[in-house]
């Protein structure tokens, strides 16, 4: 009986095992992902890649998820948002591939030979254990991997520049890995390369002759960082970065490096670096144009005490002015010519300066024909109040006795002769304005003072950024 029960128990257990096995049977109707059996419907992204990158340049783009293609299995990564893939690839082609072809006179042979053959796009960021972030990598000239694709805004100039800096950086590695640059490049900053670049500030890097802290890591990164910064930021942008340091030695080293880069590009690759740089900038401006410059400040906001423009020179010969002002000026000029019945004096110009917060200095320059090599000065002060619209309302001219200064003494001496000019300013409310409403960009810049109460009364002169002192 015990034997029979044992047989029944074993048969029951076998049935349970068989039943369990049937429930756990694998479904083999679908291929296992990443083992070569999966397929996708070809869409617009794939067609553009085929037509624009794969067929002309033999470049493969991996944007569907494959952790093995990324290469680092120890990091948590996410795939790119497909909506961002095509805009990014178009930007890359326009700002990276096309400029090289244009700089070679339309010949694509160089790019076809040396362009990376695989581009891997990763949606998420790639952080390192030392606290830094990797934006891109280049593997032996065959693959470029770009991270943080999901954060790219192709209309944001700063974002596009940062991303394309990575692309040009990685591509430049392919060049020097093919033909090495001269050892003289490394000698410019010999002894200053450091594995501790993550703890170096931009100011330190620039002062030592590096365009970025990362350039301090080794000669290869220094070389490609110099190239990438120059291409993506252009001559003016590159200069603005260099000028963040006042260290003349550091600046000189950076400019020696860019000169060597240009020689390398021409001698090794027959590429005009300046032309390439110009084409990159042209493409960048087409993709993400520079924001329009802010409108210039009205002259009333930048002319005056403690402001940008502090004085105005009105010349006796070339002044643009109303007939009202010219009448006063010419009357004063004639008065000086008849001064003291002793050969007269000759008017040269006047200068106006808001020398203090409430005092306008009017300086008359004139010549004594007996000593024509030096100017004589006659100074007058007007107290003024500044109004809400930026205009100034003047009081009465004050001259001082000769015990103050020679210029004030001269002011007392010739006051009667030039009274018409002094009275022109007296009590007037004058508004600083550009002649046409906007700065002309001339050197020196032109500006004028316009009578608030009479549109037909004004004078124009040269703006200066220094005070007249007395």
Coordinates of C-alpha atoms in Angstrom, one line a residue:
X1 CA 0.0 0.0 0.0
X2 CA 2.8 2.4 0.9
X3 CA 4.4 1.4 -2.4
X4 CA 1.2 2.2 -4.4
X5 CA 0.9 5.6 -2.6
X6 CA 4.4 6.5 -3.5
X7 CA 3.8 5.7 -7.2
X8 CA 0.6 7.8 -7.2
X9 CA 2.5 10.7 -5.6
X10 CA 5.3 10.6 -8.2
X11 CA 2.8 10.5 -11.1
X12 CA 1.0 13.6 -9.6
X13 CA 4.3 15.5 -9.2
X14 CA 5.3 14.7 -12.8
X15 CA 2.0 16.0 -14.1
X16 CA 2.5 19.2 -12.1
X17 CA 6.0 19.6 -13.6
X18 CA 4.8 19.0 -17.1
X19 CA 2.0 21.5 -16.6
X20 CA 4.4 24.1 -15.2
X21 CA 6.8 23.6 -18.1
X22 CA 4.0 24.2 -20.6
X23 CA 3.1 27.5 -18.9
X24 CA 6.8 28.7 -18.9
X25 CA 7.3 27.9 -22.6
X26 CA 9.0 30.8 -24.5
X27 CA 7.2 32.6 -27.3
X28 CA 9.6 32.5 -30.3
X29 CA 7.3 34.3 -32.7
X30 CA 9.1 37.6 -32.1
X31 CA 12.9 38.2 -32.5
X32 CA 15.0 39.1 -29.5
X33 CA 16.0 42.7 -29.5
X34 CA 19.6 43.6 -30.2
X35 CA 20.5 40.1 -31.5
X36 CA 20.0 41.0 -35.1
X37 CA 16.5 40.0 -35.7
X38 CA 14.7 43.2 -35.1
X39 CA 13.4 45.5 -37.9
X40 CA 11.9 49.0 -38.0
X41 CA 9.9 50.7 -40.6
X42 CA 12.0 53.2 -42.4
X43 CA 10.8 56.8 -41.8
X44 CA 11.7 60.4 -42.8
X45 CA 14.7 60.4 -40.4
X46 CA 16.2 57.2 -42.0
X47 CA 15.6 58.5 -45.5
X48 CA 17.4 61.8 -44.7
X49 CA 20.3 59.9 -43.1
X50 CA 20.5 57.6 -46.1
X51 CA 20.4 60.4 -48.7
X52 CA 22.5 63.0 -46.9
X53 CA 25.1 61.0 -44.8
X54 CA 25.2 57.3 -45.7
X55 CA 25.2 57.5 -49.5
X56 CA 27.5 60.5 -50.0
X57 CA 29.8 59.9 -47.0
X58 CA 29.3 56.3 -45.9
X59 CA 28.2 57.5 -42.4
X60 CA 26.0 55.4 -40.2
X61 CA 23.8 57.1 -37.6
X62 CA 22.6 55.1 -34.6
X63 CA 19.8 56.9 -32.8
X64 CA 17.6 53.9 -31.9
X65 CA 18.6 52.6 -28.5
X66 CA 21.6 50.3 -28.3
X67 CA 23.6 50.4 -25.1
X68 CA 26.4 48.4 -26.6
X69 CA 26.9 51.1 -29.3
X70 CA 27.4 53.7 -26.6
X71 CA 30.1 51.5 -25.2
X72 CA 29.8 52.2 -21.4
X73 CA 27.6 49.6 -19.7
X74 CA 28.2 51.1 -16.3
X75 CA 26.2 54.2 -16.9
X76 CA 22.4 54.6 -17.1
X77 CA 21.6 56.1 -20.5
X78 CA 18.4 56.9 -22.4
X79 CA 17.7 57.1 -26.1
X80 CA 17.3 60.4 -27.9
X81 CA 13.9 62.0 -28.6
X82 CA 13.3 61.3 -32.3
X83 CA 11.9 64.7 -32.7
X84 CA 15.3 66.1 -32.0
X85 CA 17.4 63.8 -34.1
X86 CA 16.8 65.2 -37.6
X87 CA 17.2 68.9 -36.6
X88 CA 20.5 68.0 -34.9
X89 CA 21.8 66.1 -37.8
X90 CA 20.9 68.9 -40.2
X91 CA 22.7 71.4 -38.0
X92 CA 25.7 69.1 -37.8
X93 CA 25.9 68.8 -41.6
X94 CA 25.4 72.5 -42.2
X95 CA 28.0 73.8 -39.6
X96 CA 30.5 70.9 -39.7
X97 CA 30.5 69.0 -43.0
X98 CA 29.5 71.6 -45.5
X99 CA 32.0 74.3 -44.4
X100 CA 34.9 71.8 -45.0
X101 CA 33.6 71.0 -48.5
X102 CA 33.2 74.7 -49.3
X103 CA 36.6 75.5 -48.0
X104 CA 38.0 72.9 -50.3
X105 CA 36.4 74.6 -53.3
X106 CA 33.4 72.2 -53.4
X107 CA 35.6 69.0 -53.3
X108 CA 34.2 66.5 -50.8
X109 CA 37.0 64.0 -51.1
X110 CA 38.6 65.1 -47.8
X111 CA 35.4 64.7 -45.9
X112 CA 34.6 61.4 -47.6
X113 CA 37.9 60.0 -46.5
X114 CA 38.3 61.3 -43.0
X115 CA 34.8 61.8 -41.7
X116 CA 33.8 59.5 -38.8
X117 CA 31.9 56.5 -40.2
X118 CA 29.5 56.2 -37.3
X119 CA 27.6 58.8 -35.3
X120 CA 25.9 57.6 -32.1
X121 CA 23.2 59.8 -30.5
X122 CA 22.4 59.5 -26.8
X123 CA 19.5 61.3 -25.3
X124 CA 20.8 61.6 -21.7
X125 CA 23.8 63.2 -20.2
X126 CA 27.0 61.3 -19.4
X127 CA 28.4 62.2 -16.0
X128 CA 31.9 61.1 -14.8
X129 CA 33.0 60.0 -11.3
X130 CA 35.2 63.2 -11.0
X131 CA 32.2 65.4 -11.3
X132 CA 32.7 66.4 -15.0
X133 CA 30.4 65.8 -17.8
X134 CA 31.2 64.2 -21.2
X135 CA 29.4 65.9 -24.1
X136 CA 31.0 63.8 -26.8
X137 CA 33.7 61.2 -27.6
X138 CA 35.7 60.2 -30.6
X139 CA 36.9 56.6 -31.0
X140 CA 39.9 56.1 -33.2
X141 CA 38.5 58.4 -35.9
X142 CA 35.7 55.9 -36.6
X143 CA 32.9 56.9 -34.2
X144 CA 31.6 60.1 -32.6
X145 CA 29.2 59.8 -29.7
X146 CA 27.1 62.8 -28.7
X147 CA 25.3 62.9 -25.4
X148 CA 22.5 65.1 -24.0
X149 CA 20.7 65.1 -27.4
X150 CA 17.4 65.6 -25.6
X151 CA 18.5 69.0 -24.3
X152 CA 19.5 70.5 -27.6
X153 CA 17.6 73.5 -28.9
X154 CA 18.6 74.0 -32.5
X155 CA 17.4 77.6 -32.4
X156 CA 19.4 78.6 -29.4
X157 CA 22.7 80.1 -30.6
X158 CA 24.7 79.4 -27.4
X159 CA 23.4 75.8 -27.2
X160 CA 24.2 75.2 -30.9
X161 CA 27.7 76.7 -30.4
X162 CA 28.4 74.5 -27.4
X163 CA 27.3 71.4 -29.3
X164 CA 29.1 72.2 -32.5
X165 CA 32.2 72.9 -30.5
X166 CA 32.1 69.3 -29.3
X167 CA 31.7 68.1 -32.9
X168 CA 34.5 70.2 -34.3
X169 CA 36.6 69.2 -31.3
X170 CA 36.1 65.5 -31.9
X171 CA 36.6 65.8 -35.7
X172 CA 39.9 67.6 -35.1
X173 CA 41.1 64.6 -33.2
X174 CA 40.8 62.6 -36.4
X175 CA 43.1 65.0 -38.2
X176 CA 45.9 65.0 -35.7
X177 CA 45.5 61.2 -35.2
X178 CA 46.2 60.9 -38.9
X179 CA 49.0 63.4 -39.2
X180 CA 50.5 64.7 -36.0
X181 CA 51.0 68.4 -35.5
X182 CA 54.5 69.8 -34.8
X183 CA 56.1 69.2 -31.4
X184 CA 56.6 73.0 -31.2
X185 CA 52.9 73.3 -30.4
X186 CA 53.4 71.5 -27.1
X187 CA 56.5 73.5 -26.2
X188 CA 54.5 76.7 -26.0
X189 CA 53.1 75.6 -22.7
X190 CA 55.6 72.9 -21.7
X191 CA 55.3 72.1 -18.0
X192 CA 51.8 73.6 -17.7
X193 CA 49.7 70.5 -18.8
X194 CA 48.0 68.9 -15.8
X195 CA 45.7 66.0 -15.1
X196 CA 44.1 68.2 -12.5
X197 CA 42.4 70.4 -15.2
X198 CA 39.0 70.0 -13.6
X199 CA 40.2 72.2 -10.7
X200 CA 41.6 74.9 -12.9
X201 CA 39.6 78.1 -13.5
X202 CA 39.1 79.7 -16.9
X203 CA 41.2 82.7 -15.7
X204 CA 44.1 80.4 -14.7
X205 CA 43.9 78.6 -18.0
X206 CA 43.9 81.8 -20.1
X207 CA 46.8 83.3 -18.1
X208 CA 48.9 80.2 -18.8
X209 CA 48.1 80.2 -22.5
X210 CA 45.1 77.8 -22.8
X211 CA 41.8 78.6 -24.4
X212 CA 39.9 76.5 -21.8
X213 CA 40.7 74.5 -18.6
X214 CA 40.2 71.3 -20.6
X215 CA 42.9 72.3 -23.0
X216 CA 45.3 72.0 -20.0
X217 CA 44.8 68.2 -19.8
X218 CA 47.3 67.3 -22.6
X219 CA 48.7 68.6 -25.9
X220 CA 46.1 66.8 -28.0
X221 CA 43.2 68.3 -26.2
X222 CA 44.9 71.7 -26.2
X223 CA 45.3 71.4 -30.0
X224 CA 41.7 70.5 -30.7
X225 CA 40.2 72.9 -28.1
X226 CA 42.0 75.7 -29.8
X227 CA 40.6 74.6 -33.2
X228 CA 37.0 74.1 -32.0
X229 CA 36.9 77.5 -30.1
X230 CA 38.3 79.4 -33.1
X231 CA 35.9 77.8 -35.6
X232 CA 32.7 78.0 -33.5
X233 CA 33.2 81.4 -32.0
X234 CA 34.9 83.1 -34.9
X235 CA 37.7 85.7 -34.8
X236 CA 35.7 88.2 -32.7
X237 CA 34.4 85.6 -30.3
X238 CA 37.8 84.0 -30.0
X239 CA 39.4 87.4 -29.2
X240 CA 36.7 88.1 -26.6
X241 CA 37.6 84.9 -24.8
X242 CA 41.3 85.6 -24.9
X243 CA 40.7 89.1 -23.6
X244 CA 39.1 87.8 -20.5
X245 CA 42.7 87.8 -19.1
X246 CA 45.0 90.7 -18.8
X247 CA 48.0 88.5 -18.8
X248 CA 50.0 89.5 -21.9
X249 CA 52.1 86.3 -21.9
X250 CA 49.1 84.1 -21.8
X251 CA 47.5 85.9 -24.7
X252 CA 50.6 85.7 -26.7
X253 CA 50.8 81.9 -26.2
X254 CA 47.2 81.4 -27.3
X255 CA 47.7 83.5 -30.5
X256 CA 50.9 81.6 -31.2
X257 CA 48.9 78.4 -31.0
X258 CA 46.2 79.5 -33.4
X259 CA 48.9 80.6 -35.8
X260 CA 50.3 77.1 -35.7
X261 CA 46.9 75.6 -36.2
X262 CA 46.4 77.7 -39.4
X263 CA 49.8 76.6 -40.7
X264 CA 49.0 73.0 -39.9
X265 CA 45.7 73.1 -41.7
X266 CA 47.3 74.7 -44.8
X267 CA 50.5 72.6 -45.0
X268 CA 48.9 69.2 -44.1
X269 CA 45.4 69.4 -45.4
X270 CA 45.6 72.3 -47.9
X271 CA 42.8 74.1 -46.1
X272 CA 42.6 77.8 -45.6
X273 CA 41.6 78.0 -41.9
X274 CA 40.4 81.6 -42.1
X275 CA 38.0 80.6 -45.0
X276 CA 36.9 77.5 -43.1
X277 CA 36.2 79.7 -40.0
X278 CA 34.2 82.2 -42.1
X279 CA 32.1 79.4 -43.6
X280 CA 31.4 77.9 -40.1
X281 CA 30.3 81.4 -38.9
X282 CA 28.1 81.9 -42.0
X283 CA 26.4 78.6 -41.4
X284 CA 26.0 79.3 -37.7
X285 CA 24.4 82.6 -38.4
X286 CA 22.0 80.9 -40.8
X287 CA 21.0 78.3 -38.3
X288 CA 20.9 80.4 -35.1
X289 CA 21.3 84.1 -36.0
X290 CA 22.8 86.6 -33.6
X291 CA 20.2 88.5 -31.7
X292 CA 19.7 92.0 -32.9
X293 CA 21.8 94.5 -31.0
X294 CA 19.9 96.6 -28.5
X295 CA 18.9 100.0 -29.7
X296 CA 21.4 102.7 -29.0
X297 CA 20.8 104.8 -25.9
X298 CA 19.5 108.3 -26.7
X299 CA 22.2 110.9 -26.3
X300 CA 20.3 112.6 -23.5
X301 CA 20.9 109.4 -21.4
X302 CA 24.7 109.2 -22.0
X303 CA 25.8 112.9 -22.2
X304 CA 26.5 114.6 -18.9
X305 CA 28.2 114.4 -15.6
X306 CA 29.4 110.9 -14.8
X307 CA 28.0 109.6 -18.1
X308 CA 29.7 108.2 -21.2
X309 CA 30.1 111.5 -23.1
X310 CA 31.2 114.4 -20.9
X311 CA 32.0 117.2 -23.3
X312 CA 31.2 118.6 -26.7
X313 CA 33.5 120.6 -29.0
X314 CA 32.0 123.0 -31.5
X315 CA 34.4 124.1 -34.2
X316 CA 34.3 127.6 -35.6
X317 CA 34.5 126.4 -39.2
X318 CA 32.9 123.0 -39.6
X319 CA 30.0 123.3 -37.1
X320 CA 26.5 122.4 -38.2
X321 CA 24.2 124.8 -36.4
X322 CA 21.0 126.8 -36.8
X323 CA 21.1 130.4 -38.0
X324 CA 20.2 131.5 -34.5
X325 CA 23.3 129.9 -33.0
X326 CA 25.5 131.0 -35.9
X327 CA 24.4 134.6 -35.5
X328 CA 25.4 134.6 -31.8
X329 CA 28.7 132.8 -32.5
X330 CA 29.6 135.1 -35.4
X331 CA 28.8 138.2 -33.4
X332 CA 31.1 137.0 -30.6
X333 CA 33.7 136.2 -33.2
X334 CA 33.5 139.7 -34.6
X335 CA 33.7 141.1 -31.1
X336 CA 36.9 139.2 -30.4
X337 CA 38.4 140.4 -33.7
X338 CA 37.9 144.0 -32.5
X339 CA 39.1 143.3 -29.0
X340 CA 41.1 146.2 -27.4
X341 CA 41.8 147.7 -30.8
X342 CA 45.1 145.9 -30.6
X343 CA 45.3 143.4 -33.4
X344 CA 42.1 141.6 -32.2
X345 CA 41.6 138.0 -31.2
X346 CA 40.5 135.1 -33.4
X347 CA 37.8 132.6 -32.3
X348 CA 38.8 129.0 -32.8
X349 CA 36.1 126.9 -31.1
X350 CA 34.1 126.4 -27.9
X351 CA 33.9 123.4 -25.6
X352 CA 31.0 122.5 -23.3
X353 CA 31.3 120.2 -20.4
X354 CA 28.9 119.2 -17.6
X355 CA 31.8 119.2 -15.3
X356 CA 29.8 118.7 -12.1
X357 CA 26.3 117.6 -11.2
X358 CA 25.1 121.2 -11.4
X359 CA 27.7 123.2 -13.3
X360 CA 28.2 123.5 -17.1
X361 CA 31.6 124.9 -18.1
X362 CA 31.7 126.9 -21.3
X363 CA 35.3 127.3 -22.6
X364 CA 36.1 129.7 -25.5
X365 CA 39.4 129.0 -27.3
X366 CA 40.9 131.9 -29.2
X367 CA 44.2 133.1 -30.6
X368 CA 46.3 136.2 -30.1
X369 CA 47.9 136.9 -33.5
X370 CA 50.9 138.2 -31.7
X371 CA 51.5 134.6 -30.5
X372 CA 49.6 132.3 -32.9
X373 CA 51.3 129.1 -31.7
X374 CA 49.2 128.8 -28.5
X375 CA 45.6 129.0 -27.6
X376 CA 44.1 131.3 -25.0
X377 CA 41.2 130.1 -22.9
X378 CA 38.2 132.0 -21.5
X379 CA 36.1 130.0 -19.0
X380 CA 32.5 130.6 -17.9
X381 CA 30.3 128.6 -15.5
X382 CA 26.5 128.2 -15.8
X383 CA 24.6 126.6 -13.0
X384 CA 22.1 124.2 -14.4
X385 CA 19.3 121.8 -13.4
X386 CA 18.7 118.5 -15.1
X387 CA 15.1 117.8 -16.0
X388 CA 13.2 114.5 -16.2
X389 CA 13.5 114.4 -20.0
X390 CA 17.3 114.6 -19.9
X391 CA 17.4 118.3 -20.9
X392 CA 19.3 120.9 -18.8
X393 CA 18.1 124.3 -17.9
X394 CA 20.9 126.9 -17.6
X395 CA 21.2 129.9 -15.4
X396 CA 23.4 133.0 -16.0
X397 CA 27.1 132.8 -17.0
X398 CA 29.6 133.5 -14.2
X399 CA 33.1 134.7 -14.9
X400 CA 35.7 134.9 -12.2
X401 CA 38.5 137.4 -11.3
X402 CA 42.0 136.7 -12.5
X403 CA 43.0 135.5 -9.0
X404 CA 41.2 132.1 -9.7
X405 CA 42.9 130.9 -12.9
X406 CA 44.2 132.4 -16.1
X407 CA 41.2 131.0 -18.0
X408 CA 38.7 132.6 -15.6
X409 CA 40.7 135.8 -15.7
X410 CA 40.5 135.8 -19.5
X411 CA 36.8 135.2 -19.2
X412 CA 36.4 138.4 -17.3
X413 CA 38.7 140.3 -19.8
X414 CA 36.9 139.3 -23.0
X415 CA 33.4 138.9 -21.5
X416 CA 32.0 142.1 -23.2
X417 CA 33.4 141.1 -26.6
X418 CA 31.6 137.7 -26.7
X419 CA 28.5 138.7 -24.7
X420 CA 26.2 137.6 -27.6
X421 CA 27.5 134.0 -27.3
X422 CA 27.2 134.0 -23.5
X423 CA 23.6 135.2 -23.7
X424 CA 22.7 132.6 -26.3
X425 CA 23.1 129.9 -23.5
X426 CA 21.6 132.0 -20.7
X427 CA 18.3 130.6 -19.5
X428 CA 18.0 128.1 -22.3
X429 CA 16.7 124.5 -21.8
X430 CA 19.0 122.3 -24.0
X431 CA 18.4 118.7 -24.9
X432 CA 21.3 116.5 -26.0
X433 CA 20.5 114.6 -29.2
X434 CA 22.1 112.9 -32.2
X435 CA 21.7 114.9 -35.4
X436 CA 19.6 112.2 -37.1
X437 CA 18.3 110.6 -33.9
X438 CA 20.9 107.7 -34.0
X439 CA 24.7 107.6 -33.6
X440 CA 26.5 107.9 -36.9
X441 CA 29.5 105.7 -35.9
X442 CA 31.9 108.4 -36.9
X443 CA 35.1 109.1 -34.9
X444 CA 34.6 111.3 -33.1
X445 CA 30.8 110.8 -32.8
X446 CA 28.6 113.8 -33.6
X447 CA 26.1 115.1 -31.2
X448 CA 24.2 118.4 -30.5
X449 CA 22.3 120.5 -28.0
X450 CA 18.8 121.5 -29.1
X451 CA 16.7 124.2 -27.7
X452 CA 13.6 122.6 -26.1
X453 CA 11.6 125.8 -26.7
X454 CA 12.7 126.5 -30.3
X455 CA 13.2 123.8 -32.9
X456 CA 15.2 126.2 -35.0
X457 CA 17.9 126.7 -32.4
X458 CA 20.6 124.1 -32.1
X459 CA 24.3 123.4 -32.6
X460 CA 26.2 120.2 -33.4
X461 CA 29.8 119.2 -32.5
X462 CA 32.2 116.4 -31.6
X463 CA 31.4 114.3 -28.5
X464 CA 34.3 113.5 -26.2
X465 CA 34.5 111.1 -23.2
X466 CA 36.6 113.4 -21.0
X467 CA 35.7 116.4 -18.9
X468 CA 37.0 119.9 -19.3
X469 CA 38.7 120.7 -16.0
X470 CA 39.3 124.1 -14.5

